[in-house]
Structure formats: C-alpha cells, structure tokens
C-alpha cells in the first residue's frame, strides 16, 4: 500500500519523474475557471521516445510473466488506488467539477475493474487455446500480447477511462506495457493514479518501462505517440475528431497499427405506445429519462440523445411530463470551459434548425460552466432530412422525436450512424413490431437494451461498450469488460513443435491450467 507524495508536475518516464522540456500547462477549476497548482511541464519528442523505448524493452520480460504474477500486479494497482482514493477524489473534483459522490464511485469502479481483470488473468480464458493433435499434423493456437500500447483517456471519466482505466487495465492484463498520454483537463488526477501504478511496478520489481505517463498536447505529443514505431496499438476515448486524427496517423505509418477509439454516439431510445399506456409508467419513464440526460451534466458517452415517442394522446402526455421534469432541473458544472462552450454551440445550432423547438430548459447552476439542461422536440421526417438533428451534443441536451408508425422507426434505425447503445421501451402488445426492429438494432449498436436507460455501464464479462463507426473505430471489440483484453492480443499457431519448446498455455503439462479446446 502506498501514500501519496506531493505532486511532481511532470511525466513519469522509465520509472522516474522527469521535468518536461516543452512548455507547461495547468489544470483548471471549471467552477471558477481559475488555474490550479502545480503546473505540469510537457515532454518533448526525445522524452517521449525514451518512454516508448523503455516500454518496448519492458515488453520482453513483462510478456513472460505468469498469470499469478500479472494478476497480483493488477491487484496491487487496485489496492494502491483504493489507498489514494481520498486524494484522487478531491483532486479530480477540483479539476473536473464532478461531485465527490460520483467520483468516489468512479474510483471504486476502477479498482474493482482491475481486480476483475486480475481474476480473468488467473482464469486464463483469454488465451483462447485450441489444440488439434492430428492425425495429419499437430497444430496449437493461442493469443499473444501485441506489445506497447498507447492509451489516451477521456475528460469525462478522469479515473475509470483514464490513467489506470479500462484501456490501461486491459493492456496490462494482456501482457502489454502502457504509455499513457495524460489528459490535460485533469493532470493532477492523472499523476495521483500514476503514482499508484508506479508503486505497484516497484513492488513487483518489474521493468520500470511497464508503465509510462506522459504530459503533452494531444495534437503534438499525442500524434507523435501514435506514430512512434515502438507503439503497437492505441486505445482512445474522447471526441470523434481526436479519435479520427489518431486513426489516420496510426493507419498511415510505415507499419500501421490498430486503433480502438471510442468516440461519439446519440444512443437512440425507441419508445413504443405500450410503454406509455399507463400514466404512472409514463411518469416514471419521464423522470428516468430526465435523470439519464442530466446526470454528470450529460457528459456521458451513453447519454440518450434521441428519444422516439409516438404521436397521439399517450405520447403527448409523456412529452408534457418530460417538459415539466426538465423545467425543474438545475445545471451542473461541466468539465471544462471549452466543453461548456461546445455544448452551447451544439444547442444553438440545433435550436436554429427548421422543425425543431425547445420543449423545456432547466435553470443554470451556480458558478461558471453550469448551463441549464435542454430538451428539444422534432419529428422523424425532419430527422431523416437533416443530419444536424442526428449529431451528438456532449452535455445535458436531448431531442424528443415524434413518429407516426413503427415503419418510421425502421427507417430511422436504417439511417442512423453506428451507436454504442440502442434502447427499447415497450409492452407485450408491441412485441410483434419490436421483434422486427431488433435485427436493425443489432446492426446499429454494440449494446441493445430492453427497458432501462443506457447510462450506467456494467463492468463484467458480457458487456459490450463499443459499436459500429462512429461509435468506435473498430466494432469487433469493447472498451469495457474483460473481452477488452483480447483487443491487445493476436493469435499465433505452433505447428509440429517439440513438446519441450511449446509455451505453457499450449503445452501438454498446461501448468497455468488454462482452459483449452482440445481435438474438437
Ligand atoms: P478529446 O478532446 O478527443 O481528448 C481525448 C484525448 O485525446 C486527450 O488526451 C487529447 O489531448 C487527445 N487528443 C485530442 N485530439 C487529438 C489529436 N488530434 N491528436 C492526438 N491526440 C488528441 O476528448 P475529451 O476531452 O474527452 O472531450 C472533448 C470534446 O469531445 C468535448 O467537447 C466533447 O464534445 C467531445 N466528446 C467527448 C466524448 C467522450 O466520451 N469523452 C464523447 C463525445 C464527444 P489533450 O489533453 O491535449 O486535449
């Protein structure tokens, strides 16, 4: 277990806190826009290369760690994060404006995620071992880690999708060292978690290059990191613009590498008449919808940004309830001044479109950057004719879209961009129509929900937090849950190997007790 040291204000390169030589930045308190101490010096190209070189060197030994050793390491990171939880929550709240209750939950989610990944490493399923002993030829297959992974965290989850969040945890579980590009909106939080990871690296006497934490601007050092020949894969959560820019760099390298970028989604919700038939049910739905849009100031990649409501009496009643609920809301501080300004531009742009009206707006919150949540209303035809209505507004805003018939929902499902989630609300009376929509929603999204709301992502073995472009750059994977480990691995097969040379998971002895498919 470790205790926090004073913030160093610089990058962690090959195990040392190293002053950067490329200017500096500070974090900001978004409640006041005041800058925060300490300032963070930014790494230059040579310092970045030192980080990636150490990661490449560390890969040689880290890839060979046994499941028990690697799992214990992940548990140690989790223990260290828990030990620093108080400091992490305070600093993250200062840098992001998020409340301490939400952040306490996020820290616990992060350490629990690491422990779940540790369990998965011990169980060995992710090696995906398949053995065919003959009769013609002996062939054995398993997955091996890719190599050093560059990770870019998001602004909206300063812990769970950041320094030791899902991408870092899955890369380390796979056997890949990580070079993490700290998010400039929460530099102190990134460092505190970096201290937790460094403490675990030291405790297990690993090569220090297993984990590097680099400060710099995304457009400079982030781009260089994506282009660095020592980097073999990229994990990213954030804007479509950032994810695409990194993808282009990674794909145009002399040796292109995979990019797993989670970017943007509007997370459509399809409400059938049966779900609104009863006024109590309709009222609960309106309340839950409002909470889902406004929680964390709407800054969640799974926020429901489009809700399809039938025309007619029951739909009108629901819309009136939603308007009343939104009027009661109060804005919460957004993550940065820039993100609040981007939200305002998105809201103004949507309000200016023909056939779109503001249904209701809440009251701004105290301090800076806390605009009142907004709900708009329009109809399917307008949505189909105008892509602006389909664009994500990152923050507390949503569009209620009225439809005339279930056929229109099919048209919508066929025309929307790829999504992280698609949600159905219905009753048994609607099932015939719902069943026709389901295949379209499978094509549309990585996670299809019946009932409930898409915000609140379970971390487990079966969750998919991914989906077709632009939800992600690669729909064949997930950025949450243990399946994420396999993104940073690739299959290798061993043909007619002498028994003594076979790696553990595919050997007859199977000392790691990895689950295997044999001679099927
Ligand atoms: P972001 O701006 O894409 O930043 C994520 C990370 O990528 C940061 O470390 C950033 O560096 C880096 N980066 C950004 N552009 C880059 C580029 N061209 N090349 C290399 N690296 C780059 O995402 P965010 O901070 O989470 O959100 C900011 C905006 O994205 C918001 O205004 C929001 O509208 C939109 N957005 C975010 C999400 C989300 O889930 N987070 C979802 C939808 C939309 P810096 O530290 O230098 O910024």
Coordinates of C-alpha atoms and ligand atoms in Angstrom, one line a residue:
X1 CA 0.0 0.0 0.0
X2 CA 1.3 3.5 -0.7
X3 CA 0.7 7.0 0.4
X4 CA 0.5 10.0 -2.0
X5 CA 3.6 12.1 -2.3
X6 CA 3.4 15.8 -3.3
X7 CA 2.5 16.2 -7.0
X8 CA 5.6 16.3 -9.1
X9 CA 4.1 18.2 -12.0
X10 CA 5.8 16.2 -14.8
X11 CA 6.0 13.0 -16.7
X12 CA 6.8 9.5 -15.4
X13 CA 9.4 8.2 -17.9
X14 CA 11.1 4.8 -17.3
X15 CA 10.3 4.9 -13.6
X16 CA 11.5 8.5 -12.9
X17 CA 9.5 11.7 -12.6
X18 CA 11.2 13.8 -15.3
X19 CA 10.8 17.6 -15.8
X20 CA 9.5 18.2 -19.3
X21 CA 11.3 20.5 -21.8
X22 CA 8.3 21.5 -24.0
X23 CA 6.5 24.3 -22.1
X24 CA 3.8 23.7 -19.4
X25 CA 0.1 23.6 -18.7
X26 CA -2.1 23.8 -15.6
X27 CA -5.4 22.2 -14.8
X28 CA -8.4 24.5 -14.2
X29 CA -11.2 24.5 -11.7
X30 CA -14.2 24.7 -14.1
X31 CA -16.4 26.1 -11.3
X32 CA -14.4 29.3 -11.4
X33 CA -12.1 28.9 -14.5
X34 CA -9.1 29.5 -12.1
X35 CA -5.9 27.7 -12.9
X36 CA -4.6 25.1 -10.4
X37 CA -1.2 24.4 -8.9
X38 CA 1.1 22.8 -9.7
X39 CA 1.8 23.5 -13.3
X40 CA 2.7 20.4 -15.5
X41 CA 5.8 20.5 -17.7
X42 CA 5.3 18.9 -21.0
X43 CA 7.5 16.2 -22.5
X44 CA 9.4 16.8 -25.8
X45 CA 10.0 14.3 -28.6
X46 CA 13.2 12.9 -27.1
X47 CA 11.5 12.3 -23.7
X48 CA 8.5 10.7 -25.4
X49 CA 10.9 8.4 -27.3
X50 CA 12.6 7.5 -24.0
X51 CA 9.2 6.5 -22.7
X52 CA 8.3 4.3 -25.6
X53 CA 11.8 2.8 -25.8
X54 CA 11.5 1.7 -22.2
X55 CA 8.1 0.3 -22.9
X56 CA 9.5 -1.8 -25.7
X57 CA 12.3 -3.0 -23.5
X58 CA 9.9 -3.9 -20.7
X59 CA 7.7 -5.9 -23.1
X60 CA 10.4 -8.6 -23.3
X61 CA 10.1 -9.5 -19.7
X62 CA 6.5 -8.4 -18.9
X63 CA 5.0 -10.6 -21.7
X64 CA 6.5 -13.7 -20.0
X65 CA 5.0 -13.0 -16.5
X66 CA 2.9 -15.9 -15.2
X67 CA -0.8 -15.4 -14.7
X68 CA -0.4 -15.3 -11.0
X69 CA 2.3 -12.6 -11.0
X70 CA 0.5 -10.5 -13.6
X71 CA -2.8 -10.8 -11.7
X72 CA -1.1 -9.9 -8.4
X73 CA 0.3 -6.8 -10.1
X74 CA -3.2 -5.7 -11.2
X75 CA -4.5 -6.3 -7.6
X76 CA -1.6 -4.2 -6.3
X77 CA -2.6 -1.3 -8.6
X78 CA -6.2 -1.6 -7.3
X79 CA -5.0 -1.6 -3.7
X80 CA -2.9 1.5 -4.3
X81 CA -5.7 3.3 -6.0
X82 CA -8.0 2.5 -3.1
X83 CA -5.3 3.7 -0.6
X84 CA -5.2 7.0 -2.5
X85 CA -8.9 7.2 -3.1
X86 CA -9.4 10.3 -0.8
X87 CA -6.7 12.3 -2.6
X88 CA -7.8 11.2 -6.0
X89 CA -11.4 12.1 -5.4
X90 CA -10.5 15.6 -4.0
X91 CA -8.2 16.4 -6.9
X92 CA -10.5 15.0 -9.6
X93 CA -13.4 17.0 -8.2
X94 CA -11.3 20.2 -8.3
X95 CA -10.1 19.6 -11.8
X96 CA -13.4 18.4 -13.4
X97 CA -16.2 19.9 -11.3
X98 CA -17.7 16.4 -10.8
X99 CA -19.2 15.7 -7.4
X100 CA -17.3 13.7 -4.8
X101 CA -20.0 11.0 -4.5
X102 CA -19.9 10.3 -8.3
X103 CA -16.1 10.3 -8.1
X104 CA -15.9 8.0 -5.1
X105 CA -18.0 5.6 -7.1
X106 CA -15.8 6.0 -10.1
X107 CA -12.6 5.2 -8.1
X108 CA -14.2 2.1 -6.7
X109 CA -15.3 1.1 -10.2
X110 CA -11.7 1.5 -11.4
X111 CA -10.2 -0.6 -8.7
X112 CA -12.9 -3.3 -9.0
X113 CA -12.3 -3.4 -12.7
X114 CA -8.6 -4.0 -12.1
X115 CA -9.5 -6.8 -9.7
X116 CA -11.9 -8.4 -12.2
X117 CA -9.2 -8.3 -14.8
X118 CA -6.8 -9.9 -12.3
X119 CA -9.4 -12.7 -11.8
X120 CA -9.7 -13.1 -15.6
X121 CA -5.9 -13.3 -16.0
X122 CA -5.9 -16.1 -13.4
X123 CA -8.7 -18.0 -15.1
X124 CA -6.8 -17.9 -18.5
X125 CA -9.8 -18.0 -20.8
X126 CA -8.5 -15.0 -22.8
X127 CA -5.5 -17.1 -24.1
X128 CA -8.2 -18.9 -26.3
X129 CA -6.1 -22.0 -26.6
X130 CA -7.1 -24.5 -29.2
X131 CA -5.2 -27.7 -29.8
X132 CA -5.5 -30.2 -32.7
X133 CA -3.1 -33.1 -32.2
X134 CA -3.6 -34.7 -35.5
X135 CA -3.9 -37.1 -37.2
X136 CA -2.1 -35.4 -40.0
X137 CA -0.4 -32.6 -38.1
X138 CA -0.1 -31.2 -34.6
X139 CA -1.3 -27.5 -34.5
X140 CA -1.8 -25.5 -31.4
X141 CA -3.2 -21.9 -31.2
X142 CA -3.1 -19.3 -28.5
X143 CA -3.1 -15.5 -28.2
X144 CA 0.0 -13.4 -27.5
X145 CA 0.2 -9.8 -26.4
X146 CA 0.8 -7.2 -29.2
X147 CA 3.5 -5.0 -27.4
X148 CA 3.5 -1.5 -26.0
X149 CA 0.1 0.2 -26.1
X150 CA -0.5 4.0 -26.2
X151 CA -3.6 5.0 -24.2
X152 CA -5.5 8.3 -24.4
X153 CA -8.0 8.8 -21.6
X154 CA -11.3 10.8 -21.7
X155 CA -12.1 14.1 -19.9
X156 CA -15.5 12.8 -18.7
X157 CA -14.2 9.8 -16.6
X158 CA -11.0 11.1 -15.1
X159 CA -10.4 7.8 -13.3
X160 CA -12.3 5.0 -14.9
X161 CA -11.4 5.9 -18.5
X162 CA -8.1 7.5 -17.7
X163 CA -4.7 6.6 -16.3
X164 CA -5.5 3.1 -14.9
X165 CA -8.9 2.8 -16.5
X166 CA -10.3 0.2 -18.9
X167 CA -7.7 0.6 -21.7
X168 CA -4.7 0.5 -19.4
X169 CA -6.1 -2.4 -17.3
X170 CA -6.9 -4.5 -20.4
X171 CA -3.5 -3.8 -22.0
X172 CA -1.6 -4.7 -18.8
X173 CA -3.8 -7.8 -18.4
X174 CA -2.9 -8.9 -21.9
X175 CA 0.8 -8.5 -21.2
X176 CA 1.4 -5.2 -22.9
X177 CA 3.3 -2.2 -21.3
X178 CA 1.4 1.1 -21.4
X179 CA 2.4 4.6 -22.4
X180 CA -0.4 6.8 -21.1
X181 CA -0.9 10.3 -22.6
X182 CA -2.3 12.3 -19.6
X183 CA -5.5 14.3 -20.3
X184 CA -4.7 17.9 -20.0
X185 CA -8.0 18.6 -18.3
X186 CA -7.1 16.5 -15.2
X187 CA -3.3 16.4 -14.9
X188 CA -3.1 16.1 -11.1
X189 CA -5.6 13.3 -11.1
X190 CA -3.6 11.5 -13.8
X191 CA -0.4 11.9 -11.7
X192 CA -2.0 10.5 -8.5
X193 CA -3.2 7.4 -10.3
X194 CA 0.2 7.2 -12.0
X195 CA 1.8 7.1 -8.5
X196 CA -0.5 4.2 -7.7
X197 CA 0.6 2.3 -10.8
X198 CA 4.3 3.1 -10.3
X199 CA 4.1 1.8 -6.7
X200 CA 2.8 -1.5 -8.0
X201 CA 5.5 -1.7 -10.7
X202 CA 8.1 -1.2 -8.0
X203 CA 6.6 -3.6 -5.5
X204 CA 6.7 -6.4 -8.1
X205 CA 10.2 -5.4 -9.2
X206 CA 9.1 -5.2 -12.9
X207 CA 11.0 -3.3 -15.5
X208 CA 10.0 0.3 -15.0
X209 CA 9.1 0.7 -18.6
X210 CA 5.9 -1.3 -18.0
X211 CA 4.1 1.9 -17.3
X212 CA 4.9 5.5 -18.5
X213 CA 2.8 8.6 -18.0
X214 CA 3.5 11.4 -20.4
X215 CA 2.2 15.0 -20.4
X216 CA 1.9 16.9 -23.6
X217 CA -0.7 18.4 -26.1
X218 CA -2.6 15.8 -28.0
X219 CA -2.0 17.4 -31.3
X220 CA 1.7 17.4 -30.7
X221 CA 3.0 14.6 -28.4
X222 CA -0.3 12.6 -28.8
X223 CA 0.3 12.5 -32.6
X224 CA 4.0 11.6 -32.1
X225 CA 3.0 8.8 -29.8
X226 CA 0.6 7.4 -32.3
X227 CA 3.3 7.5 -35.0
X228 CA 6.0 6.0 -32.7
X229 CA 7.4 2.7 -34.1
X230 CA 7.6 1.2 -30.6
X231 CA 3.9 1.5 -30.2
X232 CA 1.9 -1.5 -31.4
X233 CA -1.7 -0.5 -30.7
X234 CA -3.8 2.5 -29.5
X235 CA -6.7 2.8 -27.1
X236 CA -8.6 6.1 -27.1
X237 CA -11.8 7.5 -25.5
X238 CA -12.9 11.0 -26.5
X239 CA -14.1 13.1 -29.4
X240 CA -14.7 11.9 -32.9
X241 CA -12.2 14.5 -34.1
X242 CA -9.5 13.2 -31.8
X243 CA -10.2 9.5 -32.5
X244 CA -10.2 10.1 -36.2
X245 CA -7.0 12.1 -36.2
X246 CA -5.2 9.4 -34.2
X247 CA -6.6 6.7 -36.5
X248 CA -5.3 8.5 -39.6
X249 CA -1.9 8.7 -38.1
X250 CA -1.8 5.1 -37.0
X251 CA -3.0 3.8 -40.3
X252 CA -0.6 5.9 -42.4
X253 CA 2.5 4.8 -40.5
X254 CA 5.1 2.7 -42.4
X255 CA 3.8 -0.1 -40.2
X256 CA 0.1 0.6 -39.4
X257 CA -1.2 -0.3 -36.0
X258 CA -4.8 -1.0 -34.8
X259 CA -6.7 1.9 -33.1
X260 CA -9.5 1.2 -30.7
X261 CA -11.2 4.6 -30.4
X262 CA -14.5 5.1 -28.6
X263 CA -15.9 8.3 -30.0
X264 CA -19.4 9.6 -30.4
X265 CA -23.0 8.3 -30.1
X266 CA -26.5 9.6 -29.6
X267 CA -27.8 6.4 -28.1
X268 CA -31.4 6.3 -29.6
X269 CA -34.3 5.2 -27.4
X270 CA -37.3 3.7 -29.1
X271 CA -40.5 4.0 -27.1
X272 CA -43.5 2.0 -28.2
X273 CA -47.0 3.0 -27.2
X274 CA -47.5 0.1 -24.8
X275 CA -44.7 1.6 -22.5
X276 CA -46.7 4.8 -22.1
X277 CA -50.2 3.3 -21.8
X278 CA -50.3 3.8 -18.1
X279 CA -49.8 7.3 -16.7
X280 CA -47.7 6.1 -13.7
X281 CA -45.4 4.2 -16.0
X282 CA -45.2 7.2 -18.3
X283 CA -44.3 9.5 -15.4
X284 CA -41.6 7.1 -14.1
X285 CA -40.2 6.9 -17.6
X286 CA -40.1 10.7 -18.0
X287 CA -38.3 11.0 -14.7
X288 CA -35.7 8.3 -15.5
X289 CA -35.2 9.9 -18.9
X290 CA -34.5 13.3 -17.4
X291 CA -32.1 11.8 -14.8
X292 CA -30.3 9.9 -17.6
X293 CA -29.8 13.0 -19.7
X294 CA -28.8 15.3 -16.9
X295 CA -26.6 13.0 -14.6
X296 CA -22.9 14.0 -14.7
X297 CA -24.1 17.1 -16.6
X298 CA -25.0 14.9 -19.5
X299 CA -21.3 14.3 -20.2
X300 CA -21.6 10.5 -20.7
X301 CA -20.9 8.8 -24.0
X302 CA -24.1 6.7 -23.4
X303 CA -26.4 9.7 -22.7
X304 CA -29.7 9.2 -24.6
X305 CA -29.6 12.0 -27.1
X306 CA -32.5 10.9 -29.3
X307 CA -35.8 9.5 -27.9
X308 CA -38.5 8.4 -30.3
X309 CA -42.1 8.9 -29.0
X310 CA -45.3 8.0 -30.8
X311 CA -47.7 10.7 -31.9
X312 CA -51.1 10.7 -30.2
X313 CA -52.5 11.0 -26.7
X314 CA -50.1 8.8 -24.7
X315 CA -47.1 10.3 -26.5
X316 CA -48.4 13.9 -25.8
X317 CA -48.8 13.1 -22.2
X318 CA -45.2 11.7 -21.9
X319 CA -43.8 14.8 -23.7
X320 CA -45.7 17.1 -21.3
X321 CA -44.2 15.2 -18.3
X322 CA -40.7 15.4 -19.8
X323 CA -41.1 19.2 -20.3
X324 CA -42.2 19.6 -16.6
X325 CA -39.3 17.5 -15.4
X326 CA -36.7 19.4 -17.4
X327 CA -38.0 22.7 -16.1
X328 CA -37.3 21.5 -12.6
X329 CA -33.6 20.7 -13.4
X330 CA -30.6 22.8 -12.4
X331 CA -27.3 22.8 -14.4
X332 CA -24.2 21.2 -13.0
X333 CA -20.7 22.3 -13.7
X334 CA -19.3 20.9 -17.0
X335 CA -15.8 19.5 -17.2
X336 CA -14.1 22.5 -18.9
X337 CA -14.9 25.9 -20.2
X338 CA -14.2 24.6 -23.7
X339 CA -16.7 21.7 -23.3
X340 CA -19.3 24.1 -21.9
X341 CA -18.8 26.3 -25.0
X342 CA -19.0 23.4 -27.4
X343 CA -22.3 22.3 -25.7
X344 CA -23.7 25.9 -26.1
X345 CA -22.7 25.9 -29.8
X346 CA -24.4 22.5 -30.3
X347 CA -27.6 23.6 -28.5
X348 CA -27.7 26.9 -30.5
X349 CA -27.2 25.1 -33.8
X350 CA -30.0 22.5 -33.1
X351 CA -32.4 25.3 -31.9
X352 CA -31.8 27.1 -35.2
X353 CA -32.9 24.1 -37.4
X354 CA -36.3 24.1 -39.0
X355 CA -38.9 21.9 -37.4
X356 CA -37.0 21.8 -34.1
X357 CA -38.4 23.6 -31.0
X358 CA -37.1 23.9 -27.4
X359 CA -39.5 21.9 -25.3
X360 CA -38.1 23.0 -22.0
X361 CA -34.9 24.2 -20.3
X362 CA -33.7 24.0 -16.7
X363 CA -32.0 26.7 -14.6
X364 CA -28.3 27.3 -14.8
X365 CA -26.3 26.1 -11.8
X366 CA -24.1 28.2 -9.5
X367 CA -20.6 29.3 -10.7
X368 CA -19.2 29.1 -14.2
X369 CA -19.9 26.5 -16.9
X370 CA -23.2 25.1 -15.5
X371 CA -25.9 25.8 -18.2
X372 CA -29.5 24.6 -17.7
X373 CA -30.3 21.3 -19.3
X374 CA -32.3 21.5 -22.5
X375 CA -34.8 19.1 -24.2
X376 CA -35.9 19.7 -27.8
X377 CA -38.8 18.3 -29.8
X378 CA -39.0 17.5 -33.6
X379 CA -40.3 14.6 -35.8
X380 CA -38.9 11.7 -37.8
X381 CA -39.2 13.4 -41.2
X382 CA -37.1 16.3 -40.0
X383 CA -34.5 14.0 -38.5
X384 CA -34.3 12.0 -41.7
X385 CA -33.9 15.1 -43.8
X386 CA -31.3 16.9 -41.7
X387 CA -28.1 15.3 -40.3
X388 CA -27.7 18.2 -37.8
X389 CA -30.6 16.6 -35.8
X390 CA -28.6 13.3 -35.6
X391 CA -25.4 14.9 -34.2
X392 CA -24.2 14.3 -30.7
X393 CA -24.4 17.3 -28.3
X394 CA -21.9 16.4 -25.5
X395 CA -23.7 17.5 -22.3
X396 CA -27.2 17.8 -20.9
X397 CA -29.4 18.1 -24.0
X398 CA -31.6 15.6 -25.8
X399 CA -34.1 15.6 -28.7
X400 CA -37.5 14.0 -28.5
X401 CA -38.5 12.8 -32.0
X402 CA -42.2 12.1 -32.7
X403 CA -43.1 9.2 -35.0
X404 CA -46.3 8.2 -36.8
X405 CA -45.8 4.5 -37.3
X406 CA -43.4 1.7 -36.4
X407 CA -42.3 1.7 -40.1
X408 CA -40.8 5.1 -39.4
X409 CA -38.7 3.6 -36.6
X410 CA -37.3 1.0 -39.1
X411 CA -36.4 3.9 -41.5
X412 CA -34.6 5.6 -38.6
X413 CA -32.8 2.5 -37.5
X414 CA -31.6 2.0 -41.0
X415 CA -30.4 5.6 -41.4
X416 CA -28.7 6.5 -38.1
X417 CA -24.9 6.3 -37.7
X418 CA -23.4 3.5 -35.6
X419 CA -24.1 3.7 -31.9
X420 CA -22.9 2.5 -28.6
X421 CA -26.4 1.6 -27.5
X422 CA -30.0 1.3 -28.7
X423 CA -32.8 1.0 -26.2
X424 CA -36.4 -0.3 -26.4
X425 CA -39.3 0.5 -24.2
X426 CA -42.4 -1.4 -24.9
X427 CA -45.1 -3.7 -23.5
X428 CA -46.1 -7.2 -24.6
X429 CA -48.7 -5.7 -27.0
X430 CA -45.8 -4.2 -29.0
X431 CA -43.7 -7.3 -29.3
X432 CA -44.6 -8.1 -32.9
X433 CA -43.3 -4.7 -34.0
X434 CA -40.4 -4.8 -31.6
X435 CA -39.2 -8.2 -32.9
X436 CA -38.9 -6.7 -36.4
X437 CA -36.8 -3.8 -35.1
X438 CA -34.3 -6.0 -33.2
X439 CA -32.1 -7.1 -36.2
X440 CA -31.8 -3.5 -37.3
X441 CA -30.7 -2.5 -33.8
X442 CA -28.1 -5.3 -33.8
X443 CA -26.7 -3.7 -36.9
X444 CA -26.8 -0.3 -35.3
X445 CA -25.3 -0.7 -31.9
X446 CA -23.0 -2.6 -29.6
X447 CA -25.4 -2.9 -26.7
X448 CA -29.2 -3.3 -27.2
X449 CA -31.3 -2.7 -24.1
X450 CA -34.8 -3.7 -23.3
X451 CA -36.1 -1.3 -20.6
X452 CA -33.8 0.9 -18.5
X453 CA -31.6 3.7 -19.8
X454 CA -28.2 3.4 -21.4
X455 CA -26.2 5.4 -18.9
X456 CA -24.5 3.3 -16.3
X457 CA -22.3 0.7 -17.9
X458 CA -21.8 -2.6 -16.1
X459 CA -18.2 -3.8 -15.9
X460 CA -18.3 -7.6 -16.4
X461 CA -17.6 -10.5 -18.8
X462 CA -20.5 -10.0 -21.1
X463 CA -20.9 -6.2 -21.6
X464 CA -20.1 -4.5 -24.9
X465 CA -19.2 -0.9 -24.8
X466 CA -18.5 -0.5 -28.5
X467 CA -20.3 -0.4 -31.8
X468 CA -20.1 0.4 -35.5
X469 CA -18.4 3.7 -36.6
X470 CA -18.6 6.4 -35.4
X471 CA -19.4 4.9 -32.0
X472 CA -15.9 3.3 -32.3
X473 CA -13.2 2.9 -34.9
X474 CA -13.5 -0.9 -34.5
X475 CA -16.8 -2.6 -33.8
X476 CA -15.3 -6.0 -33.2
X477 CA -14.4 -5.3 -29.7
X478 CA -15.4 -3.5 -26.5
X479 CA -13.7 -0.9 -24.3
X480 CA -15.4 -2.0 -21.1
X481 CA -15.4 -5.5 -19.7
X482 CA -13.0 -8.4 -19.8
X483 CA -13.3 -9.1 -23.5
X484 CA -11.3 -5.8 -23.9
X485 CA -8.2 -7.7 -23.0
X486 CA -8.3 -9.6 -26.3
X487 CA -8.0 -6.3 -28.3
X488 CA -4.4 -6.2 -27.3
X489 CA -3.6 -9.7 -28.4
X490 CA -3.3 -11.6 -31.6
X491 CA -3.4 -15.3 -32.4
X492 CA -0.3 -17.4 -33.1
X493 CA -0.3 -21.1 -34.0
X494 CA 2.5 -23.6 -33.3
X495 CA 3.0 -26.3 -35.9
X496 CA 4.6 -29.7 -35.1
X497 CA 6.6 -28.2 -32.2
X498 CA 8.7 -30.5 -29.9
X499 CA 7.0 -30.8 -26.5
X500 CA 9.9 -29.1 -24.7
X501 CA 9.6 -25.9 -26.8
X502 CA 5.8 -25.4 -26.5
X503 CA 4.8 -22.3 -24.5
X504 CA 3.0 -23.1 -21.3
X505 CA -0.6 -22.5 -22.3
X506 CA -0.4 -24.8 -25.3
X507 CA 1.9 -27.4 -23.7
X508 CA 0.7 -30.9 -22.6
X509 CA 1.6 -30.0 -19.0
X510 CA -0.6 -26.8 -19.0
X511 CA 1.0 -25.6 -15.8
X512 CA -1.1 -22.4 -15.9
X513 CA -4.3 -24.6 -16.0
X514 CA -5.6 -22.5 -18.9
X515 CA -9.0 -23.7 -20.3
X516 CA -8.5 -25.3 -23.7
X517 CA -10.4 -26.7 -26.6
X518 CA -8.6 -30.0 -27.5
X519 CA -9.2 -32.1 -30.6
X520 CA -12.8 -30.9 -31.2
Ligands
LIG1 P1 -10.7 14.7 -26.8 O1 -10.7 16.1 -27.0 O2 -10.8 13.9 -28.0 O3 -9.4 14.3 -26.0 C1 -9.1 13.0 -25.5 C2 -7.6 12.8 -25.5 O4 -7.1 12.8 -26.9 C3 -6.8 14.0 -24.9 O5 -5.7 13.4 -24.2 C4 -6.4 14.8 -26.0 O6 -5.3 15.6 -25.8 C5 -6.1 13.8 -27.1 N1 -6.4 14.4 -28.4 C6 -7.4 15.2 -28.8 N2 -7.2 15.5 -30.1 C7 -6.1 14.8 -30.6 C8 -5.5 14.8 -31.8 N3 -5.9 15.4 -32.9 N4 -4.4 14.0 -31.9 C9 -3.9 13.4 -30.8 N5 -4.4 13.4 -29.6 C10 -5.6 14.1 -29.5 O7 -11.9 14.2 -25.9 P2 -12.5 14.8 -24.5 O8 -11.5 15.7 -23.9 O9 -13.0 13.6 -23.7 O10 -13.7 15.6 -25.0 C11 -13.6 16.8 -25.6 C12 -14.7 17.0 -26.6 O11 -15.0 15.8 -27.2 C13 -15.9 17.5 -25.9 O12 -16.1 18.9 -26.3 C14 -17.0 16.7 -26.4 O13 -17.9 17.5 -27.2 C15 -16.4 15.7 -27.3 N6 -16.8 14.3 -27.0 C16 -16.3 13.6 -25.9 C17 -16.8 12.3 -25.6 C18 -16.2 11.5 -24.5 O14 -16.8 10.4 -24.3 N7 -15.2 11.9 -23.8 C19 -17.8 11.8 -26.4 C20 -18.3 12.6 -27.4 C21 -17.8 13.8 -27.7 P3 -5.3 17.0 -24.9 O15 -5.1 16.6 -23.5 O16 -4.3 17.8 -25.5 O17 -6.7 17.6 -25.1

